[in-house]
PDB file of C-alpha atoms in Angstrom:
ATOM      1  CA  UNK A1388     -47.841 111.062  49.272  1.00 55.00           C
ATOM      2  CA  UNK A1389     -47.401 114.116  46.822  1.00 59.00           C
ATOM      3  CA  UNK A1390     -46.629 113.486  43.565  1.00 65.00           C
ATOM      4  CA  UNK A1391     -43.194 115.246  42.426  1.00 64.00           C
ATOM      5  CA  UNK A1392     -43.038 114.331  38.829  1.00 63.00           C
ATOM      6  CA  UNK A1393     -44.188 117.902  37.894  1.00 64.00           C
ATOM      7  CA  UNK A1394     -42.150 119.438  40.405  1.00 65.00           C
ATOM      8  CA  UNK A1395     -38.187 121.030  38.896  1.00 67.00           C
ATOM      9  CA  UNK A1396     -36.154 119.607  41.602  1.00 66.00           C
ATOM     10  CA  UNK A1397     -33.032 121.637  41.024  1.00 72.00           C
ATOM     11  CA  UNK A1398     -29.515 120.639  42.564  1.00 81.00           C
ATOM     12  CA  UNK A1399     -29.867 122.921  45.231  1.00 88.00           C
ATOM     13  CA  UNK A1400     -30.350 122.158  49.183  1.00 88.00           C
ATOM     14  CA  UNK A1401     -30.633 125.414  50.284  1.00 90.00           C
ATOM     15  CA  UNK A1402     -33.143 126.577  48.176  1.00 89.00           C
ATOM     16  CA  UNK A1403     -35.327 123.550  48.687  1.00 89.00           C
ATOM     17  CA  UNK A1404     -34.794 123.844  52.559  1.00 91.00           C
ATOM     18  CA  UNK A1405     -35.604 127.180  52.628  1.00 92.00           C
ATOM     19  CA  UNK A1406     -39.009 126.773  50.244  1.00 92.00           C
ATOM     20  CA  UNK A1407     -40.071 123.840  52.484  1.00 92.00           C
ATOM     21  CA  UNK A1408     -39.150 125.791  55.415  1.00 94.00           C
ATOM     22  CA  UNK A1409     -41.451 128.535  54.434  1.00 96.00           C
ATOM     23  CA  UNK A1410     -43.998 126.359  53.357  1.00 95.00           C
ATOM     24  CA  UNK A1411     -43.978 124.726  56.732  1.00 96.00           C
ATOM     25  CA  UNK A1412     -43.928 127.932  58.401  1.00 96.00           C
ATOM     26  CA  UNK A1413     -46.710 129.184  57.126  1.00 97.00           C
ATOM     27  CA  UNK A1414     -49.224 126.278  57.742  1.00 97.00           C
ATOM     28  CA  UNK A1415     -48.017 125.978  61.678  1.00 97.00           C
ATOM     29  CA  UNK A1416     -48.214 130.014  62.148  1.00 97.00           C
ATOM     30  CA  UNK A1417     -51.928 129.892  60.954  1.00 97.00           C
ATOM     31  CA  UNK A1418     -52.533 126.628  63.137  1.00 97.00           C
ATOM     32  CA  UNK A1419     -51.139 128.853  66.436  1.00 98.00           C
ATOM     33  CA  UNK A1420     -52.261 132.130  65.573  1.00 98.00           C
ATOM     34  CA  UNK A1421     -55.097 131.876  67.903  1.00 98.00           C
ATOM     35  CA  UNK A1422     -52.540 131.240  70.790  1.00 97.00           C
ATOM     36  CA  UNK A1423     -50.841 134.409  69.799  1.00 96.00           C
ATOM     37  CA  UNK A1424     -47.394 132.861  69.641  1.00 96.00           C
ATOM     38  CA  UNK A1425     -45.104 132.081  66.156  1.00 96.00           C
ATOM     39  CA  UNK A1426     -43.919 128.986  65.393  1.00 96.00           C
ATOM     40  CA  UNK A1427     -40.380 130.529  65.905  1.00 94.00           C
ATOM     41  CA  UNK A1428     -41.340 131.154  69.820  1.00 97.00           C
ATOM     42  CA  UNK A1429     -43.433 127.875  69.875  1.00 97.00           C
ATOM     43  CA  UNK A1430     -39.939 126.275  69.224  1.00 96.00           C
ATOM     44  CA  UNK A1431     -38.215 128.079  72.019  1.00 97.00           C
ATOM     45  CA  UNK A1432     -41.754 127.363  74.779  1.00 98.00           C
ATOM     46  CA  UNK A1433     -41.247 123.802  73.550  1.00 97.00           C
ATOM     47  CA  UNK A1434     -37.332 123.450  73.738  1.00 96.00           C
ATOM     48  CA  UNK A1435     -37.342 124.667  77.583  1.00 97.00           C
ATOM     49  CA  UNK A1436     -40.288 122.744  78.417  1.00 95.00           C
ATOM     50  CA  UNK A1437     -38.996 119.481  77.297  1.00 93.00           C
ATOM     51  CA  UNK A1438     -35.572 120.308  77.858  1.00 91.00           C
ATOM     52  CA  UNK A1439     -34.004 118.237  80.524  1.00 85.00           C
ATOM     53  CA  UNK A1440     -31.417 119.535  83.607  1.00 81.00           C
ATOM     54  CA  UNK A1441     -31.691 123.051  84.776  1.00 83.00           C
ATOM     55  CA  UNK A1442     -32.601 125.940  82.759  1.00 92.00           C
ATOM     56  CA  UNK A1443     -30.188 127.406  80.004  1.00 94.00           C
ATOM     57  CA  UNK A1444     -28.352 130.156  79.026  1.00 93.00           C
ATOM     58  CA  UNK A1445     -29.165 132.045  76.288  1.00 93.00           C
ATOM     59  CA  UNK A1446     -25.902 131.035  74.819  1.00 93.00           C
ATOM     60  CA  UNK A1447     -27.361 127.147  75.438  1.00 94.00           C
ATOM     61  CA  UNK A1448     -31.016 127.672  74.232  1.00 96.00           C
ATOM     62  CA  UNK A1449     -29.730 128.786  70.939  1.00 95.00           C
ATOM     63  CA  UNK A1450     -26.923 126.159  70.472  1.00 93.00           C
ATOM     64  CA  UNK A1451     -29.360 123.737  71.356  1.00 93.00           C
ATOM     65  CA  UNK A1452     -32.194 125.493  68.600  1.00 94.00           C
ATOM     66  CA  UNK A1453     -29.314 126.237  66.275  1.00 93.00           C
ATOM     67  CA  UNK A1454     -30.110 129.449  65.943  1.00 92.00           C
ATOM     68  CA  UNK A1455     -28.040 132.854  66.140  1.00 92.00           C
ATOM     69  CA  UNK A1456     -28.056 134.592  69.806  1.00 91.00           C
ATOM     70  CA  UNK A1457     -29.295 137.675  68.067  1.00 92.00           C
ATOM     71  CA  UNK A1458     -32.057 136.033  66.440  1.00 92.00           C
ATOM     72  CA  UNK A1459     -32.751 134.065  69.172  1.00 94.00           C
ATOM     73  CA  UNK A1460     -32.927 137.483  71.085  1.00 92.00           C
ATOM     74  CA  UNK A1461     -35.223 138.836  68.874  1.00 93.00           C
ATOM     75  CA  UNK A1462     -37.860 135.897  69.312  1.00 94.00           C
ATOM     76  CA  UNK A1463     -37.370 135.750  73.292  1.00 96.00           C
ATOM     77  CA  UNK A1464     -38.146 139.308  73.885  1.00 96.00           C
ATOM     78  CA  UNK A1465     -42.053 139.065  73.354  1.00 96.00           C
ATOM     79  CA  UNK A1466     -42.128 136.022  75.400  1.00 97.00           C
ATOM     80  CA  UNK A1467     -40.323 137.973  78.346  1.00 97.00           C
ATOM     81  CA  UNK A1468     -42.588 141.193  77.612  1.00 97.00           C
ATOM     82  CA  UNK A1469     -45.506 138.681  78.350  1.00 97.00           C
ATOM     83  CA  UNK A1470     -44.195 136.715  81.227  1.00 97.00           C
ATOM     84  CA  UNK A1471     -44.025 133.480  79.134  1.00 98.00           C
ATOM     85  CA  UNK A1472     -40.334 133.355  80.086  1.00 97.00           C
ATOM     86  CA  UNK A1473     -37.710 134.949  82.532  1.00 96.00           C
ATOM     87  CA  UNK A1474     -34.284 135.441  83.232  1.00 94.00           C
ATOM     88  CA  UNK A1475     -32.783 134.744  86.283  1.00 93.00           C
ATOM     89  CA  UNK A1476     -29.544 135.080  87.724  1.00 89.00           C
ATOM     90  CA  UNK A1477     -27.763 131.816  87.563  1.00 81.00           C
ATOM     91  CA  UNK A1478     -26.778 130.195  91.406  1.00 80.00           C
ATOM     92  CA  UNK A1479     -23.952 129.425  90.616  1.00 80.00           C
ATOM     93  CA  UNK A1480     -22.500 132.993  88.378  1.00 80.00           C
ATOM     94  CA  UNK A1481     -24.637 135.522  89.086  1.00 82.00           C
ATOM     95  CA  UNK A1482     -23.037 137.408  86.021  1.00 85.00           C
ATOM     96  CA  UNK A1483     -25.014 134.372  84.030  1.00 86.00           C
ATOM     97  CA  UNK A1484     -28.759 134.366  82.962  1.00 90.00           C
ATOM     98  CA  UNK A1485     -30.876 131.453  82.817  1.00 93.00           C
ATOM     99  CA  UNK A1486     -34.237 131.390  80.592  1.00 96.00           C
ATOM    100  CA  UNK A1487     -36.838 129.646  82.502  1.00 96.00           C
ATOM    101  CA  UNK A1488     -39.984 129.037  81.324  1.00 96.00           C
ATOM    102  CA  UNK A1489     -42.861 130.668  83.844  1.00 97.00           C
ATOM    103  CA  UNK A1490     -46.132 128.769  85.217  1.00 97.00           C
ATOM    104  CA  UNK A1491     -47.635 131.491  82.452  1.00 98.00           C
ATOM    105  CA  UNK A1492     -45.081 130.326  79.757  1.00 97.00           C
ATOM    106  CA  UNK A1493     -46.063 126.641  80.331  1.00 97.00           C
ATOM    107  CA  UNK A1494     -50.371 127.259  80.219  1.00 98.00           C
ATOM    108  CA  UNK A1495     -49.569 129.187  77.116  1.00 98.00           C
ATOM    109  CA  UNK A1496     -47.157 126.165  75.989  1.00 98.00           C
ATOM    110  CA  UNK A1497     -50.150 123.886  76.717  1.00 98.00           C
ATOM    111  CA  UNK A1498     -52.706 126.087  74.355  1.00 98.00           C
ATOM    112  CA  UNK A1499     -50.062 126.452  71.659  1.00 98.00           C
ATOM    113  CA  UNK A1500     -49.608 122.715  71.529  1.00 98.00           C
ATOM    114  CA  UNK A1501     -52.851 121.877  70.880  1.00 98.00           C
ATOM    115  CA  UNK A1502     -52.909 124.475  67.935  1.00 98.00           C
ATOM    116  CA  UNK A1503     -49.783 122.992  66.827  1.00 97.00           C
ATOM    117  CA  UNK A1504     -50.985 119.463  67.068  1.00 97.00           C
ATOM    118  CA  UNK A1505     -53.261 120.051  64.469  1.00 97.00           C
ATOM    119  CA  UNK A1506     -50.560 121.403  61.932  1.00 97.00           C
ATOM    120  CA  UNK A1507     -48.429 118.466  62.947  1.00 97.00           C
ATOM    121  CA  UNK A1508     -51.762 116.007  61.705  1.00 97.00           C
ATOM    122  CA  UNK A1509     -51.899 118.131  58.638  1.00 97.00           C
ATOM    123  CA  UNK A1510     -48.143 117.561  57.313  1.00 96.00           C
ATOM    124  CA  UNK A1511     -47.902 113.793  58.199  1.00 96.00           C
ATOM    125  CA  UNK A1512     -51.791 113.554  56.589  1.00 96.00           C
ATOM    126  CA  UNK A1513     -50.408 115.537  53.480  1.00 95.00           C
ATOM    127  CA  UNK A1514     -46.934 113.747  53.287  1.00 94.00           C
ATOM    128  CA  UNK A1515     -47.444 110.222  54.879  1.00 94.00           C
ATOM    129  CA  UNK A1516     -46.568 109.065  58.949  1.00 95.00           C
ATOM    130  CA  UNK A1517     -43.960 107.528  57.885  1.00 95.00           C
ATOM    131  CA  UNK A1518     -42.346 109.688  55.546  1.00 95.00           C
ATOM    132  CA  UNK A1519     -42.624 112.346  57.846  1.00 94.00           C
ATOM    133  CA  UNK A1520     -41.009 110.442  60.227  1.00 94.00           C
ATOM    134  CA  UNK A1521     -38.068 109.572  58.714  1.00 95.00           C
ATOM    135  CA  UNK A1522     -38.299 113.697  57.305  1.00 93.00           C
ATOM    136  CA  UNK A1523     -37.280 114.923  60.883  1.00 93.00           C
ATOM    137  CA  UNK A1524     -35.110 112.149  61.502  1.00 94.00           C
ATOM    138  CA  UNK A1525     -33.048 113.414  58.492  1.00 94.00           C
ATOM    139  CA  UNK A1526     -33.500 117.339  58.851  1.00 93.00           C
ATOM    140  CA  UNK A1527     -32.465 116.549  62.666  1.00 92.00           C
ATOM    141  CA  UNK A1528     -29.196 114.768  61.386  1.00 92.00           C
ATOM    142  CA  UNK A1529     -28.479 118.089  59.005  1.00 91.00           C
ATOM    143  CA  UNK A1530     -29.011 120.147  61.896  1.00 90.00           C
ATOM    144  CA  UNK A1531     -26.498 118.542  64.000  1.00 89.00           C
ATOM    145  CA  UNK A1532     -24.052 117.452  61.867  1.00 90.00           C
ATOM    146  CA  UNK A1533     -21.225 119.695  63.338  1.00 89.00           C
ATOM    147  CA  UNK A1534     -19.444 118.927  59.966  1.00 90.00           C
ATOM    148  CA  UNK A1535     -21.945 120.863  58.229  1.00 90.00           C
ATOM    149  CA  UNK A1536     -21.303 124.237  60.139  1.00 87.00           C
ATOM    150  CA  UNK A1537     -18.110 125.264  58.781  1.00 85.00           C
ATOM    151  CA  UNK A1538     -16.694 124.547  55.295  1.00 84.00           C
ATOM    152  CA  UNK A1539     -13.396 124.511  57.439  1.00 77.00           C
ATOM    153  CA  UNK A1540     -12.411 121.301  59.303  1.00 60.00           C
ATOM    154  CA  UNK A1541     -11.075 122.214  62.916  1.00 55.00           C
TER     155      UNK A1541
END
């Protein structure tokens, strides 16, 4: 467990969200750099892999990430370039694109969880199983905590 006495803790959420968040992004981008893939892109090859139904819309991958379409967009376009992902026309709208993760996008899935494993070891070695544990199980309950999304109640 890491010992916060010496730490400031401040009264702020963002700002100690976004420090962990970088913190964290930094140790599981060096654990996958070998694979070639960011941790942002790990996110989406893991999201559609695990992801249950059909395949989503762009519009659907990011709700379900919580991310921005445009950022979203931005992290999606290597893995197209590469043939990690595609988009295909939906059966139902063909106006509508699907992502779908390739046979290609799933082997590279495969190596980049085994990098990413070994990050995952390293945070709940660092912080404790538990801890980390009940660490997702509250940062999952921020993320989708539609009252959180607006200061206005609609």
């Amino acid at each position: 467990m890491i010992d916060l006495s010496s730490i400031p803790t401040g009264g702020c959420n963002v700002t100690a969200v976004r420090k962990a968040s970088r913190r964290l992004t930094q140790l599981y981008d060096e654990a996958l750099m070998p694979s070639g893939v960011r941790s942002t892109q790990y996110s989406i090859l893991a999201e559609l892999s695990h992801r249950p139904g059909g395949a989503p819309t762009m519009r659907e991958l990011a709700d379900a990430l919580v991310m921005d379409r445009s950022a979203l967009g931005h992290s999606v376009r290597p893995l197209l370039r590469d043939g990690f992902l595609q988009l295909v026309e939906d059966e139902a709208d063909r106006r509508v694109k699907n992502v779908v993760l390739t046979p290609l996008g799933k082997e590279k899935y495969a190596e980049a969880r085994r990098l990413w494993q070994i990050a995952q070891d390293r945070f709940s070695e660092v912080v404790g199983e538990a801890e980390s544990a009940e660490f997702r199980a509250i940062l999952l309950n921020v993320a989708h905590e539609e009252r959180l999304a607006s200061l206005t109640d609609e």
